[in-house]
PDB file of C-alpha atoms and ligand atoms in Angstrom:
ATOM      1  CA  UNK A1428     110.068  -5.235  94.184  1.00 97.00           C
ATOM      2  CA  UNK A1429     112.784  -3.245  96.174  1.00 98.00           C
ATOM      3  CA  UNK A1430     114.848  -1.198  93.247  1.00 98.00           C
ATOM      4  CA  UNK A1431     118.204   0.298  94.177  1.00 98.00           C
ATOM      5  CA  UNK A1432     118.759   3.719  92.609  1.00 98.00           C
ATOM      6  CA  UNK A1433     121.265   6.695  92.620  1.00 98.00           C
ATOM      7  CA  UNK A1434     118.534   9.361  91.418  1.00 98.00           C
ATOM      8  CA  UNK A1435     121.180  12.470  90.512  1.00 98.00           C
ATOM      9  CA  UNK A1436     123.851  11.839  88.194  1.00 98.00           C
ATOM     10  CA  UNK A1437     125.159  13.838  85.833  1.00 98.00           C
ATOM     11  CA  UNK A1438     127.108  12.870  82.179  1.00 98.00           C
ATOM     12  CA  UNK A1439     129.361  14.508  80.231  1.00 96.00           C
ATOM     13  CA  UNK A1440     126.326  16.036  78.497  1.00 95.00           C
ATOM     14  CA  UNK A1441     126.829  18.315  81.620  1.00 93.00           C
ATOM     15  CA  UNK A1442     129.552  20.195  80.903  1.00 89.00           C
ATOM     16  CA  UNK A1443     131.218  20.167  84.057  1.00 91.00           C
ATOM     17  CA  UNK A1444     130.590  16.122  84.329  1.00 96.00           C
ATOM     18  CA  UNK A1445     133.140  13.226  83.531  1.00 97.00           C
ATOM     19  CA  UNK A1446     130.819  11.031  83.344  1.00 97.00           C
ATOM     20  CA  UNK A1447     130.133   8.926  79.809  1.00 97.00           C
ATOM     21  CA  UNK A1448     127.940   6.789  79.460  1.00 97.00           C
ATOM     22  CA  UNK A1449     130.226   3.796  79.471  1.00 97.00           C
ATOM     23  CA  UNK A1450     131.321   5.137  82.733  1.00 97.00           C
ATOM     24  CA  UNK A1451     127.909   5.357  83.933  1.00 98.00           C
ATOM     25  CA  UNK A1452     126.767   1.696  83.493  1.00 97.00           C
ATOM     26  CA  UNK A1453     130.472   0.719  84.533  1.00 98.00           C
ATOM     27  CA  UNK A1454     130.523   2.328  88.105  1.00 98.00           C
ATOM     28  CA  UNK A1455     126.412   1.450  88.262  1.00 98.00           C
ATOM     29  CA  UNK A1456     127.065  -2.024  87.710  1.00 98.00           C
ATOM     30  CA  UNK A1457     129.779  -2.147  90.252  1.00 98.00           C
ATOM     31  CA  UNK A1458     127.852   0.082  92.871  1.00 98.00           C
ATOM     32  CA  UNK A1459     125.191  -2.328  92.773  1.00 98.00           C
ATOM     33  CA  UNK A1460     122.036  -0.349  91.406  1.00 98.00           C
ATOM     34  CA  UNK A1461     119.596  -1.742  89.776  1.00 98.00           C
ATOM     35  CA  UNK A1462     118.756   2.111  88.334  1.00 98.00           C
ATOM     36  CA  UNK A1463     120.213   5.496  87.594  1.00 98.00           C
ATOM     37  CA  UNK A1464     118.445   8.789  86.686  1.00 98.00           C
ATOM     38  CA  UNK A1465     120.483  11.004  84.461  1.00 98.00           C
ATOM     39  CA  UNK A1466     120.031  14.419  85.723  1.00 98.00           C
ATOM     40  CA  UNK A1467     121.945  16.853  83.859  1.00 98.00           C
ATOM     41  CA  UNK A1468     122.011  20.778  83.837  1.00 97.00           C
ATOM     42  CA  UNK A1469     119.118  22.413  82.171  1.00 98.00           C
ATOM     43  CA  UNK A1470     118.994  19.698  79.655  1.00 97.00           C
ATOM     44  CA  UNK A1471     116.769  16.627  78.625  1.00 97.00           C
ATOM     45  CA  UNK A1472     118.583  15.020  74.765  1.00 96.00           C
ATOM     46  CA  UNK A1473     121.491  13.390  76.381  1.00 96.00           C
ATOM     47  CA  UNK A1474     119.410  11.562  79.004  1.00 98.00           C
ATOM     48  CA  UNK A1475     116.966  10.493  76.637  1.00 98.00           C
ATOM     49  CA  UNK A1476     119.778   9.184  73.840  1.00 98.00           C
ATOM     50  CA  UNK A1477     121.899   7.640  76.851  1.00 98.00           C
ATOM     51  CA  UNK A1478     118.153   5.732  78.102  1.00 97.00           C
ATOM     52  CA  UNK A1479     117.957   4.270  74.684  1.00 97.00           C
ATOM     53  CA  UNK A1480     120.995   3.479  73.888  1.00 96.00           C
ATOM     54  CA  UNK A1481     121.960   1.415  76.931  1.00 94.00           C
ATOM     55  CA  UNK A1482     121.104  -1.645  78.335  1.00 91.00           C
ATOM     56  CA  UNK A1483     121.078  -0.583  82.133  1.00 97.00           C
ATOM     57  CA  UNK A1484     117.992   1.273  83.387  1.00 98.00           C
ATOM     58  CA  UNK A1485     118.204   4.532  83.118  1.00 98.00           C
ATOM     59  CA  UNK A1486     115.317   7.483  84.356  1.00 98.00           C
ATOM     60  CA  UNK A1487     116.016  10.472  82.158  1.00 98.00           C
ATOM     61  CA  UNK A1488     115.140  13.502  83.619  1.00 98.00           C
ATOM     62  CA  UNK A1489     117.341  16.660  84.108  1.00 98.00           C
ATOM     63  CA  UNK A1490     117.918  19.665  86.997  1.00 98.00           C
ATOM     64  CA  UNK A1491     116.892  22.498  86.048  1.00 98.00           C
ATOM     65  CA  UNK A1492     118.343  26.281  87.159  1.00 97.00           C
ATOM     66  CA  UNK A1493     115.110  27.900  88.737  1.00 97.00           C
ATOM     67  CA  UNK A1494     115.488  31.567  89.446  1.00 97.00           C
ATOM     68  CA  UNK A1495     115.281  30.114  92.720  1.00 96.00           C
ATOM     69  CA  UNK A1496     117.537  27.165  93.052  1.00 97.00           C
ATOM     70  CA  UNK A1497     118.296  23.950  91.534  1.00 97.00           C
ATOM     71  CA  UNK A1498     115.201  21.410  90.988  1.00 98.00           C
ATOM     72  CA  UNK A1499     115.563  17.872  89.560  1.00 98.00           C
ATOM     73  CA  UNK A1500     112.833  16.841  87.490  1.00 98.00           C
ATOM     74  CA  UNK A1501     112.411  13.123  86.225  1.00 98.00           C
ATOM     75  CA  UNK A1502     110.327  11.518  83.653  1.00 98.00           C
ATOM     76  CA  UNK A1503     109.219  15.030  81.741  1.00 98.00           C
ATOM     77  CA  UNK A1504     108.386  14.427  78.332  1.00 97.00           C
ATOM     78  CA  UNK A1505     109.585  18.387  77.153  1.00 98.00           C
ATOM     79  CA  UNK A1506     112.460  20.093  78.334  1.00 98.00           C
ATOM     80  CA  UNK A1507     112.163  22.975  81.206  1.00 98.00           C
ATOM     81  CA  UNK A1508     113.071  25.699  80.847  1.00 98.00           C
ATOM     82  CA  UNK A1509     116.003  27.631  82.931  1.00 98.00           C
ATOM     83  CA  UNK A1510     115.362  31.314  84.819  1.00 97.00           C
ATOM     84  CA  UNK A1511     111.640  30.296  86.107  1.00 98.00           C
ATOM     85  CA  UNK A1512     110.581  30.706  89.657  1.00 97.00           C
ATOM     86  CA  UNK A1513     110.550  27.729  91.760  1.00 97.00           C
ATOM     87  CA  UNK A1514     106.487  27.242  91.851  1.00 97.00           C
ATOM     88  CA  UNK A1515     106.372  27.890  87.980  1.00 98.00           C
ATOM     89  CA  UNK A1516     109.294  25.100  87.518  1.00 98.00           C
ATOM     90  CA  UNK A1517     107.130  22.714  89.606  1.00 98.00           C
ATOM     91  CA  UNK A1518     103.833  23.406  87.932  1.00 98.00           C
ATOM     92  CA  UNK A1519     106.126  23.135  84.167  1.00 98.00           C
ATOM     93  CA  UNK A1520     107.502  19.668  85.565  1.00 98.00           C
ATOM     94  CA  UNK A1521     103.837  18.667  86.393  1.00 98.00           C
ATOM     95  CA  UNK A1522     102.710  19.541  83.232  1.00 98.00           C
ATOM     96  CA  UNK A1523     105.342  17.548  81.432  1.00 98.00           C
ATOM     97  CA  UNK A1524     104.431  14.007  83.436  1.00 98.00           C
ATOM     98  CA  UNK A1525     107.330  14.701  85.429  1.00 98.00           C
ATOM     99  CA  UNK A1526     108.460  14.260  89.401  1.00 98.00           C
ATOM    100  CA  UNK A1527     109.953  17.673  91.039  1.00 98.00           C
ATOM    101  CA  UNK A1528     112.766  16.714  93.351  1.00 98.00           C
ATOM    102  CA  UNK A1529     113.813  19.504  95.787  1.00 98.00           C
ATOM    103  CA  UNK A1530     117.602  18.511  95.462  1.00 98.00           C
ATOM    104  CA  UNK A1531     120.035  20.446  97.718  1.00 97.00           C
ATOM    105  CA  UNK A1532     118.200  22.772  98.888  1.00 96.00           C
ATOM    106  CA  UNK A1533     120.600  23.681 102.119  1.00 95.00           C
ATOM    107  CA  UNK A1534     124.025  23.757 100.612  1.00 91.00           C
ATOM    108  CA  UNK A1535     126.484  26.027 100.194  1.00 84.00           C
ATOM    109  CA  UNK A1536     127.928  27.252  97.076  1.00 74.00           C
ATOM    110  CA  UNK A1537     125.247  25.704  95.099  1.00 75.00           C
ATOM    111  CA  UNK A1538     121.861  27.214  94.171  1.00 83.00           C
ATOM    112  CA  UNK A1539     119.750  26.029  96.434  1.00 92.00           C
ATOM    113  CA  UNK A1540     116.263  26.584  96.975  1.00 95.00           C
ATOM    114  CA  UNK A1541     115.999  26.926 101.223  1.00 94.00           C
ATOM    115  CA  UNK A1542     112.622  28.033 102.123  1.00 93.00           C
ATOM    116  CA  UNK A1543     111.162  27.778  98.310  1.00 95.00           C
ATOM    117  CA  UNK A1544     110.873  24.112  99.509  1.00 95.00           C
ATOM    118  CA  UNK A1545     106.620  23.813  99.380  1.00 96.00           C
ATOM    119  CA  UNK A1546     104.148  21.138  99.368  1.00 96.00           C
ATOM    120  CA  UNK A1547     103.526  21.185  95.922  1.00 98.00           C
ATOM    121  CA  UNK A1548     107.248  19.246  95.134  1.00 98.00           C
ATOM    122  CA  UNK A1549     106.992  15.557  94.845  1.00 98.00           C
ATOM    123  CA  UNK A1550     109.714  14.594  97.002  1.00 98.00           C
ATOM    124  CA  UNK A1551     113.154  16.032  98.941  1.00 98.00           C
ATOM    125  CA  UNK A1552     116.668  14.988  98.477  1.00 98.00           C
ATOM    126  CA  UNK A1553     117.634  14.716 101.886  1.00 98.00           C
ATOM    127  CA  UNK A1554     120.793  12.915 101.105  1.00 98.00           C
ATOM    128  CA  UNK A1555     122.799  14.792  98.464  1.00 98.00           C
ATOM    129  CA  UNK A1556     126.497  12.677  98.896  1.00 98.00           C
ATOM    130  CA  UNK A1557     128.639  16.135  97.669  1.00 96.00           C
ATOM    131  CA  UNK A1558     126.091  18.258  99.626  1.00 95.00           C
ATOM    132  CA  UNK A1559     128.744  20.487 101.893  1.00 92.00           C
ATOM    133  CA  UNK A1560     128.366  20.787 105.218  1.00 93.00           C
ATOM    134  CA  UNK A1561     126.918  17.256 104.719  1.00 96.00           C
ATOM    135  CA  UNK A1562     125.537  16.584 108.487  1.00 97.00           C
ATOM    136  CA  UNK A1563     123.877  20.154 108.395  1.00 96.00           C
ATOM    137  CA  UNK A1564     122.657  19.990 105.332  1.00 96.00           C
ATOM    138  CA  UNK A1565     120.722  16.136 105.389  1.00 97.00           C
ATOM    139  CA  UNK A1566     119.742  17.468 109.048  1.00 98.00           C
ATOM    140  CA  UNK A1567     117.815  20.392 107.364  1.00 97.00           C
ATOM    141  CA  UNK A1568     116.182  18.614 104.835  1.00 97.00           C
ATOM    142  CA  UNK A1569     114.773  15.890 106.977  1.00 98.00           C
ATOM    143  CA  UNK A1570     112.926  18.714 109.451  1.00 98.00           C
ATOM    144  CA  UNK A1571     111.812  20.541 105.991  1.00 97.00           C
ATOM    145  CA  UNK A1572     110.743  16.935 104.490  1.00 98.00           C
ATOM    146  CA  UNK A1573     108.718  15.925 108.237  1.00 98.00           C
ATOM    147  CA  UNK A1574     107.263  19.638 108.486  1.00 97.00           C
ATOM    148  CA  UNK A1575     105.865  19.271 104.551  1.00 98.00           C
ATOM    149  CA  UNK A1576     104.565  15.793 104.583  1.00 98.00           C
ATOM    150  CA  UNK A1577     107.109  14.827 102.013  1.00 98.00           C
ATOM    151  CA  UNK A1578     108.609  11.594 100.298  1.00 98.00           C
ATOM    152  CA  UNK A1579     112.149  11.459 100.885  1.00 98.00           C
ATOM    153  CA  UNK A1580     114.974  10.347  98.508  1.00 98.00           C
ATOM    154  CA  UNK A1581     118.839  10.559  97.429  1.00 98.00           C
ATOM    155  CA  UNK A1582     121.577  10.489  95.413  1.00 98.00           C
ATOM    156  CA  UNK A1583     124.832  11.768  94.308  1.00 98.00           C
ATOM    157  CA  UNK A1584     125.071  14.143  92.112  1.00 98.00           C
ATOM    158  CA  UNK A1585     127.814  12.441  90.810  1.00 98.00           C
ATOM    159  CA  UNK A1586     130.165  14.351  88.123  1.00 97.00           C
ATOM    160  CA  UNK A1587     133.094  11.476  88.331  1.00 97.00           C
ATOM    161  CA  UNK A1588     132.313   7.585  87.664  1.00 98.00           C
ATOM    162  CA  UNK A1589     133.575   6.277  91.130  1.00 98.00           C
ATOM    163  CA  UNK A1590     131.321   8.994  92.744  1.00 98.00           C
ATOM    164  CA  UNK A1591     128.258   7.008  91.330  1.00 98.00           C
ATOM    165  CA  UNK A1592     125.742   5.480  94.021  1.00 98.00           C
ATOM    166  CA  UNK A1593     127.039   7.390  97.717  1.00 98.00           C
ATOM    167  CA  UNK A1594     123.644   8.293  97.879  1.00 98.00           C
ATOM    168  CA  UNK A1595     121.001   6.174  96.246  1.00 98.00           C
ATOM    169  CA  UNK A1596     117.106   5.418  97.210  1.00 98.00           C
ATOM    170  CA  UNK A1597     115.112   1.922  97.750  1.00 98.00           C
ATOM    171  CA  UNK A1598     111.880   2.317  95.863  1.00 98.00           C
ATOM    172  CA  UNK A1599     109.298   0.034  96.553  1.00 98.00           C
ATOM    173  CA  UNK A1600     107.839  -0.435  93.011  1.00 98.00           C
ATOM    174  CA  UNK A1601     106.029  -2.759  90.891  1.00 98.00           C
ATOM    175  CA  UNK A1602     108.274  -3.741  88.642  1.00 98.00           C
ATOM    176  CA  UNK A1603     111.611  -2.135  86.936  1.00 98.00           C
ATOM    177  CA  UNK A1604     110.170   0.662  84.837  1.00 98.00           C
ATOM    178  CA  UNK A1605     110.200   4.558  84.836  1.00 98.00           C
ATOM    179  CA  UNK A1606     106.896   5.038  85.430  1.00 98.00           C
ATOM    180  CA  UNK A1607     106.563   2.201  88.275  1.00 98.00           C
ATOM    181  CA  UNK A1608     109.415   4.267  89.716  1.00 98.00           C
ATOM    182  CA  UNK A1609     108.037   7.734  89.188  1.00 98.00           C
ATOM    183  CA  UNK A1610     104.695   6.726  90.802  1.00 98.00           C
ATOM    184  CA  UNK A1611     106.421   4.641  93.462  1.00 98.00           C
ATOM    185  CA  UNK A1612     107.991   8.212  94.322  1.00 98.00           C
ATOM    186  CA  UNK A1613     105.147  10.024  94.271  1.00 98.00           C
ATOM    187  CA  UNK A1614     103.293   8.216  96.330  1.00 98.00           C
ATOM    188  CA  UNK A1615     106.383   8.048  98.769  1.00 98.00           C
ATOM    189  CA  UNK A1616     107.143   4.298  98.797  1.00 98.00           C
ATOM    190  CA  UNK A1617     110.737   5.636  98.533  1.00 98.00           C
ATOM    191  CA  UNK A1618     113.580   5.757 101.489  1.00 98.00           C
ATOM    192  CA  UNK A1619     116.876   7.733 101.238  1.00 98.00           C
ATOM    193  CA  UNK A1620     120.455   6.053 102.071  1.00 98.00           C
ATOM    194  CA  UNK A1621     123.645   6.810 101.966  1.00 98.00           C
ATOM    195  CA  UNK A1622     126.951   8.640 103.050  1.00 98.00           C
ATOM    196  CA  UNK A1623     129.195  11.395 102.232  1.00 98.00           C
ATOM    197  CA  UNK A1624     131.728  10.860  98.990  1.00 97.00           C
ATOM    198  CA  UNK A1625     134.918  10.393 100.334  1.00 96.00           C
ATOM    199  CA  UNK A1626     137.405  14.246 100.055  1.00 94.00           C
ATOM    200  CA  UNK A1627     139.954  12.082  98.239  1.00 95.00           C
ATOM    201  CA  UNK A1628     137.637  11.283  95.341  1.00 95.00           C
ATOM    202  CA  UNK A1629     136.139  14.966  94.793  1.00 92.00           C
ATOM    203  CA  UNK A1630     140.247  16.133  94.494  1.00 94.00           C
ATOM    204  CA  UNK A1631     140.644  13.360  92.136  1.00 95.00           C
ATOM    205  CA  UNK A1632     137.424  14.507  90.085  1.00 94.00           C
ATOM    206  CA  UNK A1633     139.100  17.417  90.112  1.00 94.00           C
ATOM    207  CA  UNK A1634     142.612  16.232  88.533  1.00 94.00           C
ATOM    208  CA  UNK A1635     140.738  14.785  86.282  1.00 93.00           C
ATOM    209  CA  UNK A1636     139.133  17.720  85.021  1.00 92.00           C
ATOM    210  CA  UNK A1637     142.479  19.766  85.186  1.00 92.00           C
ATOM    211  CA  UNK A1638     144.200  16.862  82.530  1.00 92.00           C
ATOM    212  CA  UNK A1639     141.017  16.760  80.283  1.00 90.00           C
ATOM    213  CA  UNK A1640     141.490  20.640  80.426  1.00 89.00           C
ATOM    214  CA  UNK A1641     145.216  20.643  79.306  1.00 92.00           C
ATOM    215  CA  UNK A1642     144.339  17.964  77.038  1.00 89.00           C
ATOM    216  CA  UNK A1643     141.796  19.977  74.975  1.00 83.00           C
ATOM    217  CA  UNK A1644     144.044  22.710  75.073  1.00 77.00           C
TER     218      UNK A1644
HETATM  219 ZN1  LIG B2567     122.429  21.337  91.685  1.00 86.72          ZN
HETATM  220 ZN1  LIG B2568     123.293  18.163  90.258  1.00 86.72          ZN
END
């Protein structure tokens, strides 16, 4: 079966995410995606609590600060931890069960992991829909994903609901479960789609963080 899945999202369990998880299976729902991996900064509860306590499909994982840029890791059964080295965070992700995503890795502003992109990851996120410059940065990632022999994938990094599912993968899986998605991954039955999130709905994320600023005072 073909599943439909925005593979970097982030809750309010990141702290610089809007995202709850009512607003998560709202904009989900409405994005049409049959799945949603909650990926949020150096931390592994929240997506766990938010994958039981939900009805909508949800592959916890998290992204986790490498000494050497950001890595998303899904399906680990123990947190990672932050500050490792890029191969070490791969090998930890591994060891936990996990898939290590190479998200980002040519943007500006954000750690990003350039040439510390090797073979041993499980996949690339060639389309990351806030990645800026967008063009340069999906171009990069597809000659880094075709040079290592990679599986290719997407999604958001949402931190605002109507961000949800700009970028999102098709995974050709067995069925609709974490694991048939993690392997399905792995094993690169996976395509990347998407487009850029629109300038007017990052300024509005960012409103949105200014009021809930003032609001907590
Ligand atoms: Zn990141
Ligand atoms: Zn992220």
């Amino acid at each position: 079966m073909q599943i439909k899945a925005d593979l970097h999202v982030h809750t309010t369990y990141s702290k610089d995410s809007l995202i709850t998880p009512k607003d998560l299976v709202y904009y989900a729902n409405k994005k049409g995606l049959d799945a949603v991996a909650v990926t949020d900064h150096n931390q592994l509860e929240g997506a766990y609590k938010i994958a039981k306590e939900t009805d909508f499909p949800v592959i916890p994982g998290m992204e986790v600060s490498s000494s050497e840029g950001h890595i998303v890791a899904l399906n680990v059964n123990e947190l990672i931890p932050r500050g490792l080295t890029a191969a070490e965070t791969v090998m930890r992700i591994h060891r936990a069960g996990g898939v290590a995503i190479a998200c980002h890795p040519f943007v500006l502003f954000k750690g990003c992991l350039k040439d510390k992109v090797c073979s041993t990851f499980d996949a690339i996120e060639i389309i990351n829909a806030r990645a800026f410059p967008f063009k340069r940065s999906v171009k990069k990632a597809t000659e880094t994903a075709e040079r290592l022999k990679l599986p290719r994938v997407a999604g958001t990094d949402a931190h605002y609901g109507p961000q949800i599912g700009y970028g999102y993968t098709k995974i050709e899986a067995s069925e609709l479960s974490v694991e048939a998605i993690a392997k399905a991954i792995v094993e690169g039955h996976c395509q990347p789609f998407g487009k850029a999130v629109p300038v007017t709905l990052n300024l509005e994320m960012e409103l949105q963080r200014v009021k809930r600023m003032i609001k907590k005072g």
